[in-house]
Short mmCIF file of C-alpha atoms in Angstrom, two decimals:
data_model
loop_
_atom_site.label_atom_id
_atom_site.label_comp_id
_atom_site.label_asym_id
_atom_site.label_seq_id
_atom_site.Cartn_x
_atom_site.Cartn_y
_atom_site.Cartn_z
CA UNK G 2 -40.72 35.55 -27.39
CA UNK G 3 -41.47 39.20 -26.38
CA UNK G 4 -38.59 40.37 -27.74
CA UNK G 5 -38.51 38.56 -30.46
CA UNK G 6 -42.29 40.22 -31.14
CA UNK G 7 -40.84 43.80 -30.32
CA UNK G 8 -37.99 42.84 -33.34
CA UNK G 9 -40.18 42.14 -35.93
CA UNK G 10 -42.33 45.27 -35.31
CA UNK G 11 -39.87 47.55 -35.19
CA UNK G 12 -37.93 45.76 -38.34
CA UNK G 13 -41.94 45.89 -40.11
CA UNK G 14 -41.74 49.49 -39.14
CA UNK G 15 -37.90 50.17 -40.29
CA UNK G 16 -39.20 48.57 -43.57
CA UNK G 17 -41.63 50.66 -44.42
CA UNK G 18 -39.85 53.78 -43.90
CA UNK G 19 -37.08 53.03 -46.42
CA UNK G 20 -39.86 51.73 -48.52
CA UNK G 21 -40.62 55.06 -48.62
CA UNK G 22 -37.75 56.67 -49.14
CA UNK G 23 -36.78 54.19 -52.09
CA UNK G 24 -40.09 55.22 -53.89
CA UNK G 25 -39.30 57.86 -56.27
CA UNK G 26 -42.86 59.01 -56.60
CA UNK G 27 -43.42 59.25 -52.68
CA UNK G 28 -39.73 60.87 -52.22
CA UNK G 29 -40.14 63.96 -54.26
CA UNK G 30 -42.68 64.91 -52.01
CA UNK G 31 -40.35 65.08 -49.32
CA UNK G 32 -38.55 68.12 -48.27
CA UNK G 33 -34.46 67.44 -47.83
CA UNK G 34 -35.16 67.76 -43.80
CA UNK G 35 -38.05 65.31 -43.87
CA UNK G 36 -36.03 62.89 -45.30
CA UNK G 37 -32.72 63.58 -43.20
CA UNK G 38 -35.77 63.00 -40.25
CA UNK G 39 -36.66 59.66 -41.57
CA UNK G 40 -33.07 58.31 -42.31
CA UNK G 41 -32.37 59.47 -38.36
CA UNK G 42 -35.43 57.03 -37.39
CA UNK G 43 -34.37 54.51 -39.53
CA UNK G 44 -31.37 54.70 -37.56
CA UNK G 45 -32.66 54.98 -34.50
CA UNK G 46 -34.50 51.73 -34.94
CA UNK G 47 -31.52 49.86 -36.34
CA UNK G 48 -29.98 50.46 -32.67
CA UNK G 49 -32.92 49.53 -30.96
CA UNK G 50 -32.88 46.37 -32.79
CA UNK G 51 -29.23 45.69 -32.51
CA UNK G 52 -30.24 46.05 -28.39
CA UNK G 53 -32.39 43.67 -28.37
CA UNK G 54 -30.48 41.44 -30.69
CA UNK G 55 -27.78 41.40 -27.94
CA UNK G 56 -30.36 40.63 -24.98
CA UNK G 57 -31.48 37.66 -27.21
CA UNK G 58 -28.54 36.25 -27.80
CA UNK G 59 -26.71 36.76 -24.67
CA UNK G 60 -25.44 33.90 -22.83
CA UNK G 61 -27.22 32.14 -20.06
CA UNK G 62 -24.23 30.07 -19.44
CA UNK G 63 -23.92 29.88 -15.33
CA UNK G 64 -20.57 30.81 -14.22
CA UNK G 65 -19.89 29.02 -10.49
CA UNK G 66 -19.43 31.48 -8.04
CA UNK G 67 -15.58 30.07 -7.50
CA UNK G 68 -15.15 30.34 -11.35
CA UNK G 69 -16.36 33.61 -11.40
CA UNK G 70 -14.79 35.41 -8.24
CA UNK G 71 -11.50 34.10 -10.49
CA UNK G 72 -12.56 35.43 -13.65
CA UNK G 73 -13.19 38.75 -11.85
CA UNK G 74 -9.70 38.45 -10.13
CA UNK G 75 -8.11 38.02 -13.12
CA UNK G 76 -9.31 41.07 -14.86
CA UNK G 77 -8.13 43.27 -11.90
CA UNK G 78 -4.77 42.21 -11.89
CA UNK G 79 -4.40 41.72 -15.88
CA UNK G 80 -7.56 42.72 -18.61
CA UNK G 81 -5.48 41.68 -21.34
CA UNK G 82 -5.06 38.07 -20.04
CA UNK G 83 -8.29 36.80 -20.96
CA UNK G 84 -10.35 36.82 -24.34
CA UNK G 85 -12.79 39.19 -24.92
CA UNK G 86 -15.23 36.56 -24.97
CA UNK G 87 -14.55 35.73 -21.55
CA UNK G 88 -14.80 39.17 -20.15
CA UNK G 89 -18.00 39.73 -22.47
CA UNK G 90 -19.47 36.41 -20.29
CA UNK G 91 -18.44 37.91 -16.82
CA UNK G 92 -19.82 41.36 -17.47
CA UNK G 93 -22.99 40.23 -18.84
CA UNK G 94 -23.47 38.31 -15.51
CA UNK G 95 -23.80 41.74 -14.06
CA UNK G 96 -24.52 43.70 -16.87
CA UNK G 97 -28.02 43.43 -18.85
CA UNK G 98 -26.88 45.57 -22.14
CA UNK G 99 -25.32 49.17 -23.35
CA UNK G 100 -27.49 51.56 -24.95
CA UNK G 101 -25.58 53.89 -27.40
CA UNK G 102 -27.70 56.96 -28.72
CA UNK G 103 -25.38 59.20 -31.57
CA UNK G 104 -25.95 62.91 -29.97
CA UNK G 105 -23.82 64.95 -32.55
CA UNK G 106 -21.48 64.92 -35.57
CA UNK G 107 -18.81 63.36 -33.64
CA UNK G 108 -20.33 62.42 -30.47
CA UNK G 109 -22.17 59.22 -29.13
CA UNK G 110 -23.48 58.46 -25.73
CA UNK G 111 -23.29 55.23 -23.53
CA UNK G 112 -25.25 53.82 -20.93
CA UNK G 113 -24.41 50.72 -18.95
CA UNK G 114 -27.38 48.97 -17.66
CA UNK G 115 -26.01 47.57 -14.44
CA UNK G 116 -28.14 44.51 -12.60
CA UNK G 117 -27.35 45.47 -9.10
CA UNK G 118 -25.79 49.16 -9.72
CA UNK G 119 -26.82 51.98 -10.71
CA UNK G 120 -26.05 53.01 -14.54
CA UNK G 121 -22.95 54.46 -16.06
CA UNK G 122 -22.91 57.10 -18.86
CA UNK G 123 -20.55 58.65 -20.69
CA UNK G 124 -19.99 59.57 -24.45
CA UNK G 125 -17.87 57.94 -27.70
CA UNK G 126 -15.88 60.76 -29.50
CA UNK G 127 -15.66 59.91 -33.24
CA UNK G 128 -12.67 61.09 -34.98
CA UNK G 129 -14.71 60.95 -38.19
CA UNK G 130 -17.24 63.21 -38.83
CA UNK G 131 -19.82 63.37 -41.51
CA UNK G 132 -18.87 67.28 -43.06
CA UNK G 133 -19.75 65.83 -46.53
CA UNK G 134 -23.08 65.54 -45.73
CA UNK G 135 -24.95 68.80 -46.51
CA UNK G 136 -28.53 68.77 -47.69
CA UNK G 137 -30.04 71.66 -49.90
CA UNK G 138 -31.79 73.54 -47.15
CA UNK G 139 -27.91 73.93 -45.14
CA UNK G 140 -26.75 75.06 -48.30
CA UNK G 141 -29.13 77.80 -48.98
CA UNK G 142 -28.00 79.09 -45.04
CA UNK G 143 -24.28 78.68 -46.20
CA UNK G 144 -25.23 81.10 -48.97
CA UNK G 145 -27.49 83.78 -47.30
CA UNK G 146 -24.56 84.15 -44.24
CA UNK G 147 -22.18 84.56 -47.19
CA UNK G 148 -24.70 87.13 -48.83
CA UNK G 149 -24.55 89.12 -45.76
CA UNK G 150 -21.00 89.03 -44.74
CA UNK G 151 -22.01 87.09 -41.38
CA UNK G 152 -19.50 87.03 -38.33
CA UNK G 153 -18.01 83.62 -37.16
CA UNK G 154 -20.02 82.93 -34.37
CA UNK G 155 -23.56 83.49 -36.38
CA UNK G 156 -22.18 81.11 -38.91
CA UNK G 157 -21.36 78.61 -36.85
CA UNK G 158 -24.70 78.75 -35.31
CA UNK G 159 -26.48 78.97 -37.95
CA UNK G 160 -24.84 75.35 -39.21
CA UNK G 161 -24.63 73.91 -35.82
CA UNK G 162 -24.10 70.26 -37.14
CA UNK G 163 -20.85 71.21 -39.91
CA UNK G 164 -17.58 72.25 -37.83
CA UNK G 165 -15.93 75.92 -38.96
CA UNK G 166 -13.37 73.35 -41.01
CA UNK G 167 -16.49 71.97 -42.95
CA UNK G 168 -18.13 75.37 -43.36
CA UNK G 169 -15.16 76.73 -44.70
CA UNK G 170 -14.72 74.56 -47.22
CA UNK G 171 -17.68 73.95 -48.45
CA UNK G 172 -18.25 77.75 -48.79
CA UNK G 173 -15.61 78.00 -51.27
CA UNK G 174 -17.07 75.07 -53.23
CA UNK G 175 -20.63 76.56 -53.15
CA UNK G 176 -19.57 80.79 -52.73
CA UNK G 177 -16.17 81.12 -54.44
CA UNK G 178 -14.86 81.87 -50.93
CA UNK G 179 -14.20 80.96 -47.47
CA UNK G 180 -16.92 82.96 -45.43
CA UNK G 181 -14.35 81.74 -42.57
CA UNK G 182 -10.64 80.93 -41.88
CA UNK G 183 -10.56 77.31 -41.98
CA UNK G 184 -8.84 77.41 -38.73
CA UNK G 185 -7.61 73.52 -39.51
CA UNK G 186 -4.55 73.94 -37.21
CA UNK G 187 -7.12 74.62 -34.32
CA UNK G 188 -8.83 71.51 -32.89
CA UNK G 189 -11.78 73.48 -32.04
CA UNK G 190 -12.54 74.24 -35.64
CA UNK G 191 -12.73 70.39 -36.51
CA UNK G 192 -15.68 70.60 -33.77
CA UNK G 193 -19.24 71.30 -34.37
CA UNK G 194 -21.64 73.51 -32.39
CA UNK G 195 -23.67 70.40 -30.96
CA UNK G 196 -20.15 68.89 -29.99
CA UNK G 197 -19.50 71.51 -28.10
CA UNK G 198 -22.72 71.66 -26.48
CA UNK G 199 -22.67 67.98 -25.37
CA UNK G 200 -19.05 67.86 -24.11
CA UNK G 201 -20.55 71.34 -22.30
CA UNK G 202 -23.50 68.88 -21.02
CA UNK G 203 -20.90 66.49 -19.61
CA UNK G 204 -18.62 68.68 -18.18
CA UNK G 205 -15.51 67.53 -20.52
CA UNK G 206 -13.13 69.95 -21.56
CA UNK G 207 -11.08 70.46 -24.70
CA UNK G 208 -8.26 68.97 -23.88
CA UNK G 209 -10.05 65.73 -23.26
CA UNK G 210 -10.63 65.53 -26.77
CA UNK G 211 -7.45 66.68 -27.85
CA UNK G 212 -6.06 64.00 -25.72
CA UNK G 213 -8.31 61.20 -27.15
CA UNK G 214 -7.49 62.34 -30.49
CA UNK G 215 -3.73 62.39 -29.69
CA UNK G 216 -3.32 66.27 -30.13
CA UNK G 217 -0.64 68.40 -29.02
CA UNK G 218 -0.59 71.87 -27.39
CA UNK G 219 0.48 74.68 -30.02
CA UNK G 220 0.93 78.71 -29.83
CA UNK G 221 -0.54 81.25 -30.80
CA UNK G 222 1.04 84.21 -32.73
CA UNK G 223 1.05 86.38 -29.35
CA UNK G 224 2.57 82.79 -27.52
CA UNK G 225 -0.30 81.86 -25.51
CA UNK G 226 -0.94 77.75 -25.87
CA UNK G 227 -4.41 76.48 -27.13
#
């Protein structure tokens, strides 16, 4: 019933945000980051929800000890050979949820919630990206860096959420030019400033993403690999 309570509150609250948003009169008095900020919480509380959702409805089906010391052989020696709704019913016997958090343009976090263990984290790399999303403020930064001939690196700090792929296009939509290469046979330039910062924060390397993205090793001019 608690949870249930917690639900509706947060789904009241979820409400009247977008309730918000969807007034005209009430929306043009929001700046373009106020409203990015609003969308985020609506988001934020969508997940929370979908958490709890999952607590609510998981099973409470007992699994005999015999049953399950099978069930746990099983998936040792083969995953694939049972269902997914069979391994969903064993882990939940040890597992009370996973909370995913989205932490950059390409990048979302995990958390097991273990019973008896201690939690495991990790992160969810996202092959899509959302470089078509650019609000009026990042567009007015795009156009002052071009203004002043900016270097790479200031660029890409300055737009910390669009990867130098991103920027470079949509700088010769919005400038006429391309303030930088485009760099789109570099996997690093598909990658934004905050995914680098969190793959930093969890000591993952580039590779790891090239590998998850099925990526090969190419050269250089000068012949070194990248």
């Amino acid at each position: 019933m608690h949870i249930q309570e917690t639900m509706n509150g947060l789904e009241t609250r979820r409400r009247a945000i977008l309730d918000d948003l969807e007034n005209p009169k009430m929306r043009k008095k929001m700046s373009e980051r106020t409203i990015e900020e609003k969308y985020q919480k609506v988001g934020e509380i969508e997940g929370e929800v979908a958490r709890l959702n999952a607590v609510l409805n998981r099973p409470t089906k007992y699994i005999p000890l015999p049953d399950l010391i099978s069930l746990i052989e099983q998936l040792r020696a083969n995953w694939d050979s049972l269902p997914p709704a069979k391994i969903r019913d064993v882990a939940l016997v040890f597992c009370n949820g996973i909370l995913l958090t989205p932490r950059s343009d390409h990048i979302w976090s995990f958390e097991v919630q273990w019973e008896l263990w201690q939690n495991d984290s990790g992160i969810i790399w996202l092959n899509v990206g959302d470089k078509y999303h650019w609000f009026d403020e990042d567009v007015a930064t795009l156009k002052d860096l071009a203004d002043r001939d900016a270097q790479l690196e200031e660029v890409l700090q300055a737009l910390p959420k669009f990867s130098q792929t991103a920027i470079s296009n949509m700088s010769l939509r919005e400038c006429g030019r391309r303030i930088v290469p485009k760099g789109s046979h570099r996997l690093d330039a598909y990658m934004t400033r905050e995914d680098m910062s969190i793959i930093e924060q969890y000591g993952i390397g580039i590779d790891q993403i090239a590998a998850l993205r099925g990526a090969i090793k190419a050269r250089e001019f000068n012949g070194n690999e990248y």
